[in-house]
PDB file of N, CA and C in Angstrom:
ATOM      1  N   ALA A1009       4.370  -4.622  -7.047  1.00  0.00           N
ATOM      2  CA  ALA A1009       4.554  -3.453  -6.483  1.00  0.00           C
ATOM      3  C   ALA A1009       2.883  -2.947  -6.731  1.00  0.00           C
ATOM      4  N   ARG A1010       2.122  -3.109  -7.688  1.00  0.00           N
ATOM      5  CA  ARG A1010       0.988  -2.561  -7.885  1.00  0.00           C
ATOM      6  C   ARG A1010       0.118  -3.078  -6.936  1.00  0.00           C
ATOM      7  N   TYR A1011       0.206  -4.392  -6.541  1.00  0.00           N
ATOM      8  CA  TYR A1011      -0.823  -5.049  -5.581  1.00  0.00           C
ATOM      9  C   TYR A1011      -0.596  -4.392  -4.004  1.00  0.00           C
ATOM     10  N   PHE A1012       0.649  -4.379  -3.838  1.00  0.00           N
ATOM     11  CA  PHE A1012       1.236  -3.784  -2.497  1.00  0.00           C
ATOM     12  C   PHE A1012       0.806  -2.371  -2.254  1.00  0.00           C
ATOM     13  N   GLY A1013       1.098  -1.666  -3.258  1.00  0.00           N
ATOM     14  CA  GLY A1013       0.299  -0.345  -3.399  1.00  0.00           C
ATOM     15  C   GLY A1013      -0.955  -0.136  -2.856  1.00  0.00           C
ATOM     16  N   ALA A1014      -1.867  -1.160  -3.661  1.00  0.00           N
ATOM     17  CA  ALA A1014      -3.296  -1.092  -3.401  1.00  0.00           C
ATOM     18  C   ALA A1014      -3.976  -1.480  -2.327  1.00  0.00           C
ATOM     19  N   ALA A1015      -2.833  -2.421  -1.277  1.00  0.00           N
ATOM     20  CA  ALA A1015      -2.963  -2.744  -0.392  1.00  0.00           C
ATOM     21  C   ALA A1015      -2.758  -1.593   0.780  1.00  0.00           C
ATOM     22  N   VAL A1016      -1.805  -0.893   0.426  1.00  0.00           N
ATOM     23  CA  VAL A1016      -1.348   0.097   1.355  1.00  0.00           C
ATOM     24  C   VAL A1016      -2.438   1.329   1.141  1.00  0.00           C
ATOM     25  N   ARG A1017      -2.891   1.582  -0.063  1.00  0.00           N
ATOM     26  CA  ARG A1017      -3.939   2.617  -0.120  1.00  0.00           C
ATOM     27  C   ARG A1017      -5.443   2.086   0.674  1.00  0.00           C
ATOM     28  N   GLN A1018      -5.611   0.573   0.341  1.00  0.00           N
ATOM     29  CA  GLN A1018      -6.510   0.293   1.147  1.00  0.00           C
ATOM     30  C   GLN A1018      -6.773   0.218   2.588  1.00  0.00           C
ATOM     31  N   ASN A1019      -5.559  -0.177   3.197  1.00  0.00           N
ATOM     32  CA  ASN A1019      -5.385   0.361   4.386  1.00  0.00           C
ATOM     33  C   ASN A1019      -5.251   1.656   5.005  1.00  0.00           C
ATOM     34  N   ARG A1020      -4.949   2.584   4.310  1.00  0.00           N
ATOM     35  CA  ARG A1020      -4.769   4.113   4.595  1.00  0.00           C
ATOM     36  C   ARG A1020      -6.319   4.494   4.797  1.00  0.00           C
ATOM     37  N   VAL A1021      -7.099   4.182   3.609  1.00  0.00           N
ATOM     38  CA  VAL A1021      -8.367   4.661   3.579  1.00  0.00           C
ATOM     39  C   VAL A1021      -9.436   4.049   4.671  1.00  0.00           C
ATOM     40  N   LEU A1022      -9.251   3.140   5.159  1.00  0.00           N
ATOM     41  CA  LEU A1022      -9.829   2.298   6.098  1.00  0.00           C
ATOM     42  C   LEU A1022      -9.445   3.230   7.445  1.00  0.00           C
ATOM     43  N   LEU A1023      -8.318   3.618   7.521  1.00  0.00           N
ATOM     44  CA  LEU A1023      -7.768   4.344   8.645  1.00  0.00           C
ATOM     45  C   LEU A1023      -8.382   5.794   8.630  1.00  0.00           C
ATOM     46  N   ARG A1024      -8.746   6.190   7.433  1.00  0.00           N
ATOM     47  CA  ARG A1024      -9.061   7.664   7.201  1.00  0.00           C
ATOM     48  C   ARG A1024      -7.971   8.538   7.434  1.00  0.00           C
ATOM     49  N   LEU A1025      -6.910   8.002   6.936  1.00  0.00           N
ATOM     50  CA  LEU A1025      -5.410   8.905   6.588  1.00  0.00           C
ATOM     51  C   LEU A1025      -5.409   9.342   5.453  1.00  0.00           C
ATOM     52  N   SER A1026      -4.743  10.510   5.196  1.00  0.00           N
ATOM     53  CA  SER A1026      -4.673  11.566   3.939  1.00  0.00           C
ATOM     54  C   SER A1026      -3.380  10.661   3.755  1.00  0.00           C
ATOM     55  N   GLN A1027      -2.690  11.037   2.499  1.00  0.00           N
ATOM     56  CA  GLN A1027      -1.575  10.508   2.298  1.00  0.00           C
ATOM     57  C   GLN A1027      -0.531  11.294   2.900  1.00  0.00           C
ATOM     58  N   ASP A1028      -0.800  12.586   3.381  1.00  0.00           N
ATOM     59  CA  ASP A1028       0.158  13.349   3.925  1.00  0.00           C
ATOM     60  C   ASP A1028       0.396  13.087   5.453  1.00  0.00           C
ATOM     61  N   GLU A1029      -0.743  12.524   5.670  1.00  0.00           N
ATOM     62  CA  GLU A1029      -0.763  12.009   7.091  1.00  0.00           C
ATOM     63  C   GLU A1029       0.150  10.629   7.544  1.00  0.00           C
ATOM     64  N   LEU A1030      -0.093   9.728   6.398  1.00  0.00           N
ATOM     65  CA  LEU A1030       0.859   8.698   6.015  1.00  0.00           C
ATOM     66  C   LEU A1030       2.133   8.830   5.972  1.00  0.00           C
ATOM     67  N   ALA A1031       2.639   9.582   5.194  1.00  0.00           N
ATOM     68  CA  ALA A1031       3.708  10.219   4.723  1.00  0.00           C
ATOM     69  C   ALA A1031       4.508  10.773   6.185  1.00  0.00           C
ATOM     70  N   GLU A1032       3.758  11.485   6.912  1.00  0.00           N
ATOM     71  CA  GLU A1032       4.274  11.837   8.337  1.00  0.00           C
ATOM     72  C   GLU A1032       4.482  10.758   9.321  1.00  0.00           C
ATOM     73  N   ARG A1033       3.697   9.982   9.246  1.00  0.00           N
ATOM     74  CA  ARG A1033       3.979   8.428  10.192  1.00  0.00           C
ATOM     75  C   ARG A1033       4.983   7.980   9.796  1.00  0.00           C
ATOM     76  N   SER A1034       5.315   7.844   8.656  1.00  0.00           N
ATOM     77  CA  SER A1034       6.098   7.007   7.969  1.00  0.00           C
ATOM     78  C   SER A1034       7.461   7.545   7.697  1.00  0.00           C
ATOM     79  N   SER A1035       7.831   8.926   8.117  1.00  0.00           N
ATOM     80  CA  SER A1035       8.562   9.894   7.463  1.00  0.00           C
ATOM     81  C   SER A1035       9.321   9.790   6.161  1.00  0.00           C
ATOM     82  N   LEU A1036       8.148   9.425   5.441  1.00  0.00           N
ATOM     83  CA  LEU A1036       8.336   9.710   3.669  1.00  0.00           C
ATOM     84  C   LEU A1036       7.684  10.847   3.237  1.00  0.00           C
ATOM     85  N   ASP A1037       8.386  11.291   1.929  1.00  0.00           N
ATOM     86  CA  ASP A1037       7.446  12.058   1.130  1.00  0.00           C
ATOM     87  C   ASP A1037       6.090  11.745   0.593  1.00  0.00           C
ATOM     88  N   ARG A1038       5.078  12.823   0.871  1.00  0.00           N
ATOM     89  CA  ARG A1038       3.706  12.555   0.193  1.00  0.00           C
ATOM     90  C   ARG A1038       3.877  11.704  -1.083  1.00  0.00           C
ATOM     91  N   THR A1039       4.776  12.366  -1.840  1.00  0.00           N
ATOM     92  CA  THR A1039       4.807  11.795  -3.504  1.00  0.00           C
ATOM     93  C   THR A1039       5.377  10.494  -3.539  1.00  0.00           C
ATOM     94  N   TYR A1040       6.139  10.130  -2.639  1.00  0.00           N
ATOM     95  CA  TYR A1040       6.728   8.726  -2.333  1.00  0.00           C
ATOM     96  C   TYR A1040       5.656   7.890  -2.159  1.00  0.00           C
ATOM     97  N   ILE A1041       4.772   8.162  -1.191  1.00  0.00           N
ATOM     98  CA  ILE A1041       3.523   7.421  -0.622  1.00  0.00           C
ATOM     99  C   ILE A1041       2.540   7.093  -1.912  1.00  0.00           C
ATOM    100  N   SER A1042       2.249   8.048  -2.575  1.00  0.00           N
ATOM    101  CA  SER A1042       1.624   8.457  -3.893  1.00  0.00           C
ATOM    102  C   SER A1042       2.109   7.507  -4.934  1.00  0.00           C
ATOM    103  N   GLY A1043       3.423   7.215  -5.149  1.00  0.00           N
ATOM    104  CA  GLY A1043       4.114   6.530  -6.067  1.00  0.00           C
ATOM    105  C   GLY A1043       4.171   5.083  -5.479  1.00  0.00           C
ATOM    106  N   ILE A1044       3.870   4.630  -4.257  1.00  0.00           N
ATOM    107  CA  ILE A1044       3.852   3.246  -3.832  1.00  0.00           C
ATOM    108  C   ILE A1044       2.502   2.888  -4.195  1.00  0.00           C
ATOM    109  N   GLU A1045       1.591   3.886  -3.876  1.00  0.00           N
ATOM    110  CA  GLU A1045       0.171   3.337  -4.036  1.00  0.00           C
ATOM    111  C   GLU A1045      -0.204   3.277  -5.507  1.00  0.00           C
ATOM    112  N   ARG A1046       0.209   3.891  -6.263  1.00  0.00           N
ATOM    113  CA  ARG A1046       0.179   3.545  -7.864  1.00  0.00           C
ATOM    114  C   ARG A1046       0.793   2.872  -8.356  1.00  0.00           C
ATOM    115  N   GLY A1047       1.558   2.033  -7.599  1.00  0.00           N
ATOM    116  CA  GLY A1047       2.606   0.846  -8.249  1.00  0.00           C
ATOM    117  C   GLY A1047       3.945   1.609  -8.927  1.00  0.00           C
ATOM    118  N   ARG A1048       3.795   3.005  -9.065  1.00  0.00           N
ATOM    119  CA  ARG A1048       4.998   3.581  -9.761  1.00  0.00           C
ATOM    120  C   ARG A1048       6.396   3.253  -9.066  1.00  0.00           C
ATOM    121  N   ARG A1049       6.299   3.101  -7.773  1.00  0.00           N
ATOM    122  CA  ARG A1049       7.534   2.863  -6.943  1.00  0.00           C
ATOM    123  C   ARG A1049       7.623   1.569  -6.329  1.00  0.00           C
ATOM    124  N   ASN A1050       8.797   0.947  -6.321  1.00  0.00           N
ATOM    125  CA  ASN A1050       9.219  -0.247  -5.673  1.00  0.00           C
ATOM    126  C   ASN A1050      10.090   0.011  -4.659  1.00  0.00           C
ATOM    127  N   PRO A1051       9.267  -0.214  -3.493  1.00  0.00           N
ATOM    128  CA  PRO A1051       9.962   0.085  -2.050  1.00  0.00           C
ATOM    129  C   PRO A1051      10.834  -0.984  -1.798  1.00  0.00           C
ATOM    130  N   SER A1052      11.885  -0.572  -0.795  1.00  0.00           N
ATOM    131  CA  SER A1052      12.557  -1.619  -0.441  1.00  0.00           C
ATOM    132  C   SER A1052      11.542  -2.338   0.829  1.00  0.00           C
ATOM    133  N   LEU A1053      12.279  -3.338   1.404  1.00  0.00           N
ATOM    134  CA  LEU A1053      11.653  -4.111   2.507  1.00  0.00           C
ATOM    135  C   LEU A1053      11.646  -3.103   3.816  1.00  0.00           C
ATOM    136  N   ALA A1054      12.724  -2.272   4.143  1.00  0.00           N
ATOM    137  CA  ALA A1054      12.797  -1.534   5.148  1.00  0.00           C
ATOM    138  C   ALA A1054      11.729  -0.196   5.089  1.00  0.00           C
ATOM    139  N   VAL A1055      11.461   0.280   3.919  1.00  0.00           N
ATOM    140  CA  VAL A1055      10.560   1.265   3.627  1.00  0.00           C
ATOM    141  C   VAL A1055       8.995   0.561   3.739  1.00  0.00           C
ATOM    142  N   MET A1056       9.039  -0.745   3.009  1.00  0.00           N
ATOM    143  CA  MET A1056       7.563  -1.480   3.411  1.00  0.00           C
ATOM    144  C   MET A1056       7.333  -1.502   4.876  1.00  0.00           C
ATOM    145  N   GLN A1057       8.264  -1.711   5.612  1.00  0.00           N
ATOM    146  CA  GLN A1057       7.999  -1.948   7.317  1.00  0.00           C
ATOM    147  C   GLN A1057       7.733  -0.543   7.716  1.00  0.00           C
ATOM    148  N   ARG A1058       8.541   0.530   7.512  1.00  0.00           N
ATOM    149  CA  ARG A1058       7.820   1.780   7.815  1.00  0.00           C
ATOM    150  C   ARG A1058       6.654   1.808   7.631  1.00  0.00           C
ATOM    151  N   VAL A1059       6.083   1.697   6.394  1.00  0.00           N
ATOM    152  CA  VAL A1059       4.678   2.232   5.658  1.00  0.00           C
ATOM    153  C   VAL A1059       3.686   1.236   6.748  1.00  0.00           C
ATOM    154  N   ALA A1060       3.916  -0.096   6.763  1.00  0.00           N
ATOM    155  CA  ALA A1060       3.326  -1.171   7.711  1.00  0.00           C
ATOM    156  C   ALA A1060       2.956  -0.483   9.214  1.00  0.00           C
ATOM    157  N   ASP A1061       4.265  -0.063   9.609  1.00  0.00           N
ATOM    158  CA  ASP A1061       4.210   0.241  11.230  1.00  0.00           C
ATOM    159  C   ASP A1061       3.398   1.764  11.366  1.00  0.00           C
ATOM    160  N   ALA A1062       3.498   2.443  10.260  1.00  0.00           N
ATOM    161  CA  ALA A1062       3.011   3.762  10.246  1.00  0.00           C
ATOM    162  C   ALA A1062       1.366   3.468  10.114  1.00  0.00           C
ATOM    163  N   LEU A1063       0.941   2.315   9.419  1.00  0.00           N
ATOM    164  CA  LEU A1063      -0.332   1.990   9.203  1.00  0.00           C
ATOM    165  C   LEU A1063      -0.956   0.947  10.410  1.00  0.00           C
ATOM    166  N   GLY A1064      -0.069   0.866  11.421  1.00  0.00           N
ATOM    167  CA  GLY A1064      -0.320   0.004  12.661  1.00  0.00           C
ATOM    168  C   GLY A1064      -0.770  -1.245  12.175  1.00  0.00           C
ATOM    169  N   VAL A1065       0.177  -1.806  11.336  1.00  0.00           N
ATOM    170  CA  VAL A1065      -0.358  -3.524  10.735  1.00  0.00           C
ATOM    171  C   VAL A1065       1.115  -4.115  10.622  1.00  0.00           C
ATOM    172  N   GLY A1066       0.863  -5.458  10.375  1.00  0.00           N
ATOM    173  CA  GLY A1066       2.291  -6.269  10.298  1.00  0.00           C
ATOM    174  C   GLY A1066       2.225  -6.155   8.597  1.00  0.00           C
ATOM    175  N   LEU A1067       3.743  -6.223   8.368  1.00  0.00           N
ATOM    176  CA  LEU A1067       3.937  -6.304   6.861  1.00  0.00           C
ATOM    177  C   LEU A1067       3.439  -7.390   6.389  1.00  0.00           C
ATOM    178  N   ASP A1068       3.322  -8.686   7.042  1.00  0.00           N
ATOM    179  CA  ASP A1068       2.651  -9.752   6.441  1.00  0.00           C
ATOM    180  C   ASP A1068       0.958  -9.506   6.034  1.00  0.00           C
ATOM    181  N   VAL A1069       0.417  -8.384   7.258  1.00  0.00           N
ATOM    182  CA  VAL A1069      -0.910  -8.257   6.738  1.00  0.00           C
ATOM    183  C   VAL A1069      -1.020  -7.503   5.315  1.00  0.00           C
ATOM    184  N   LEU A1070      -0.262  -6.694   5.233  1.00  0.00           N
ATOM    185  CA  LEU A1070      -0.187  -5.760   3.844  1.00  0.00           C
ATOM    186  C   LEU A1070       0.135  -6.887   2.838  1.00  0.00           C
ATOM    187  N   PHE A1071       1.045  -7.684   3.066  1.00  0.00           N
ATOM    188  CA  PHE A1071       1.331  -8.807   1.922  1.00  0.00           C
ATOM    189  C   PHE A1071       0.197  -9.704   1.716  1.00  0.00           C
ATOM    190  N   ALA A1072      -0.480 -10.228   2.805  1.00  0.00           N
ATOM    191  CA  ALA A1072      -1.910 -10.956   2.380  1.00  0.00           C
ATOM    192  C   ALA A1072      -3.092  -9.982   1.831  1.00  0.00           C
ATOM    193  N   ASN A1073      -2.804  -8.741   2.066  1.00  0.00           N
ATOM    194  CA  ASN A1073      -4.043  -7.800   1.314  1.00  0.00           C
ATOM    195  C   ASN A1073      -3.686  -7.902  -0.183  1.00  0.00           C
ATOM    196  N   ALA A1074      -2.323  -7.709  -0.274  1.00  0.00           N
ATOM    197  CA  ALA A1074      -1.763  -7.495  -1.593  1.00  0.00           C
ATOM    198  C   ALA A1074      -1.899  -8.532  -2.326  1.00  0.00           C
ATOM    199  N   ARG A1075      -1.964 -10.044  -1.837  1.00  0.00           N
ATOM    200  CA  ARG A1075      -2.617 -11.186  -2.637  1.00  0.00           C
ATOM    201  C   ARG A1075      -3.717 -11.325  -2.817  1.00  0.00           C
ATOM    202  N   GLU A1076      -4.773 -10.871  -1.965  1.00  0.00           N
ATOM    203  CA  GLU A1076      -6.202 -10.789  -2.105  1.00  0.00           C
ATOM    204  C   GLU A1076      -6.573  -9.920  -3.360  1.00  0.00           C
ATOM    205  N   ILE A1077      -6.215  -8.738  -3.120  1.00  0.00           N
ATOM    206  CA  ILE A1077      -6.374  -7.794  -4.290  1.00  0.00           C
ATOM    207  C   ILE A1077      -5.911  -8.398  -5.348  1.00  0.00           C
ATOM    208  N   ALA A1078      -4.645  -9.141  -5.637  1.00  0.00           N
ATOM    209  CA  ALA A1078      -4.338  -9.554  -7.038  1.00  0.00           C
ATOM    210  C   ALA A1078      -5.340 -10.610  -7.339  1.00  0.00           C
ATOM    211  N   ALA A1079      -5.694 -11.731  -6.212  1.00  0.00           N
ATOM    212  CA  ALA A1079      -6.607 -12.579  -6.802  1.00  0.00           C
ATOM    213  C   ALA A1079      -8.122 -12.107  -7.223  1.00  0.00           C
ATOM    214  N   GLN A1080      -8.425 -11.155  -6.702  1.00  0.00           N
ATOM    215  CA  GLN A1080      -9.855 -10.474  -6.987  1.00  0.00           C
ATOM    216  C   GLN A1080      -9.604 -10.102  -8.675  1.00  0.00           C
ATOM    217  N   GLN A1081      -8.775  -9.298  -8.709  1.00  0.00           N
ATOM    218  CA  GLN A1081      -8.145  -8.675  -9.885  1.00  0.00           C
ATOM    219  C   GLN A1081      -8.217  -9.747 -11.329  1.00  0.00           C
ATOM    220  N   HIS A1082      -7.270 -10.948 -10.858  1.00  0.00           N
ATOM    221  CA  HIS A1082      -7.295 -11.876 -11.784  1.00  0.00           C
ATOM    222  C   HIS A1082      -8.612 -12.470 -12.128  1.00  0.00           C
ATOM    223  N   SER A1083      -9.285 -12.864 -10.886  1.00  0.00           N
ATOM    224  CA  SER A1083     -10.507 -13.614 -11.302  1.00  0.00           C
ATOM    225  C   SER A1083     -11.393 -12.800 -12.051  1.00  0.00           C
ATOM    226  N   LYS A1084     -11.452 -11.430 -11.539  1.00  0.00           N
ATOM    227  CA  LYS A1084     -12.241 -10.695 -12.727  1.00  0.00           C
ATOM    228  C   LYS A1084     -11.991 -10.702 -14.131  1.00  0.00           C
ATOM    229  N   ARG A1085     -10.854 -10.708 -14.141  1.00  0.00           N
ATOM    230  CA  ARG A1085     -10.306 -10.679 -15.913  1.00  0.00           C
ATOM    231  C   ARG A1085     -10.531 -11.990 -16.386  1.00  0.00           C
ATOM    232  N   GLY A1086     -10.875 -13.324 -15.379  1.00  0.00           N
ATOM    233  CA  GLY A1086     -10.629 -14.517 -16.085  1.00  0.00           C
ATOM    234  C   GLY A1086      -9.464 -14.978 -16.044  1.00  0.00           C
ATOM    235  N   ASP A1087      -8.329 -14.634 -15.478  1.00  0.00           N
ATOM    236  CA  ASP A1087      -6.989 -15.022 -15.202  1.00  0.00           C
ATOM    237  C   ASP A1087      -6.847 -16.101 -14.373  1.00  0.00           C
ATOM    238  N   ASP A1088      -8.019 -16.754 -13.905  1.00  0.00           N
ATOM    239  CA  ASP A1088      -7.343 -17.815 -12.978  1.00  0.00           C
ATOM    240  C   ASP A1088      -6.871 -18.858 -13.589  1.00  0.00           C
TER     241      ASP A1088
END
């Protein structure tokens, strides 16, 4: 959930969207978007798809970004 949230945030920032704008696009509450981005929420697959659609990317792209972020963080810590 933490890495998925980081991928959501990364894509949102690239699109220059606020959490409010992403929440509106995905029909979710801003606090829920915040929770996803901070890794505090464990969204269902349906919610993940809504967020991906709102960002204009495929869910597979968000998962790939999440894997990249995880790999980068693990290599920084020497956890490979």
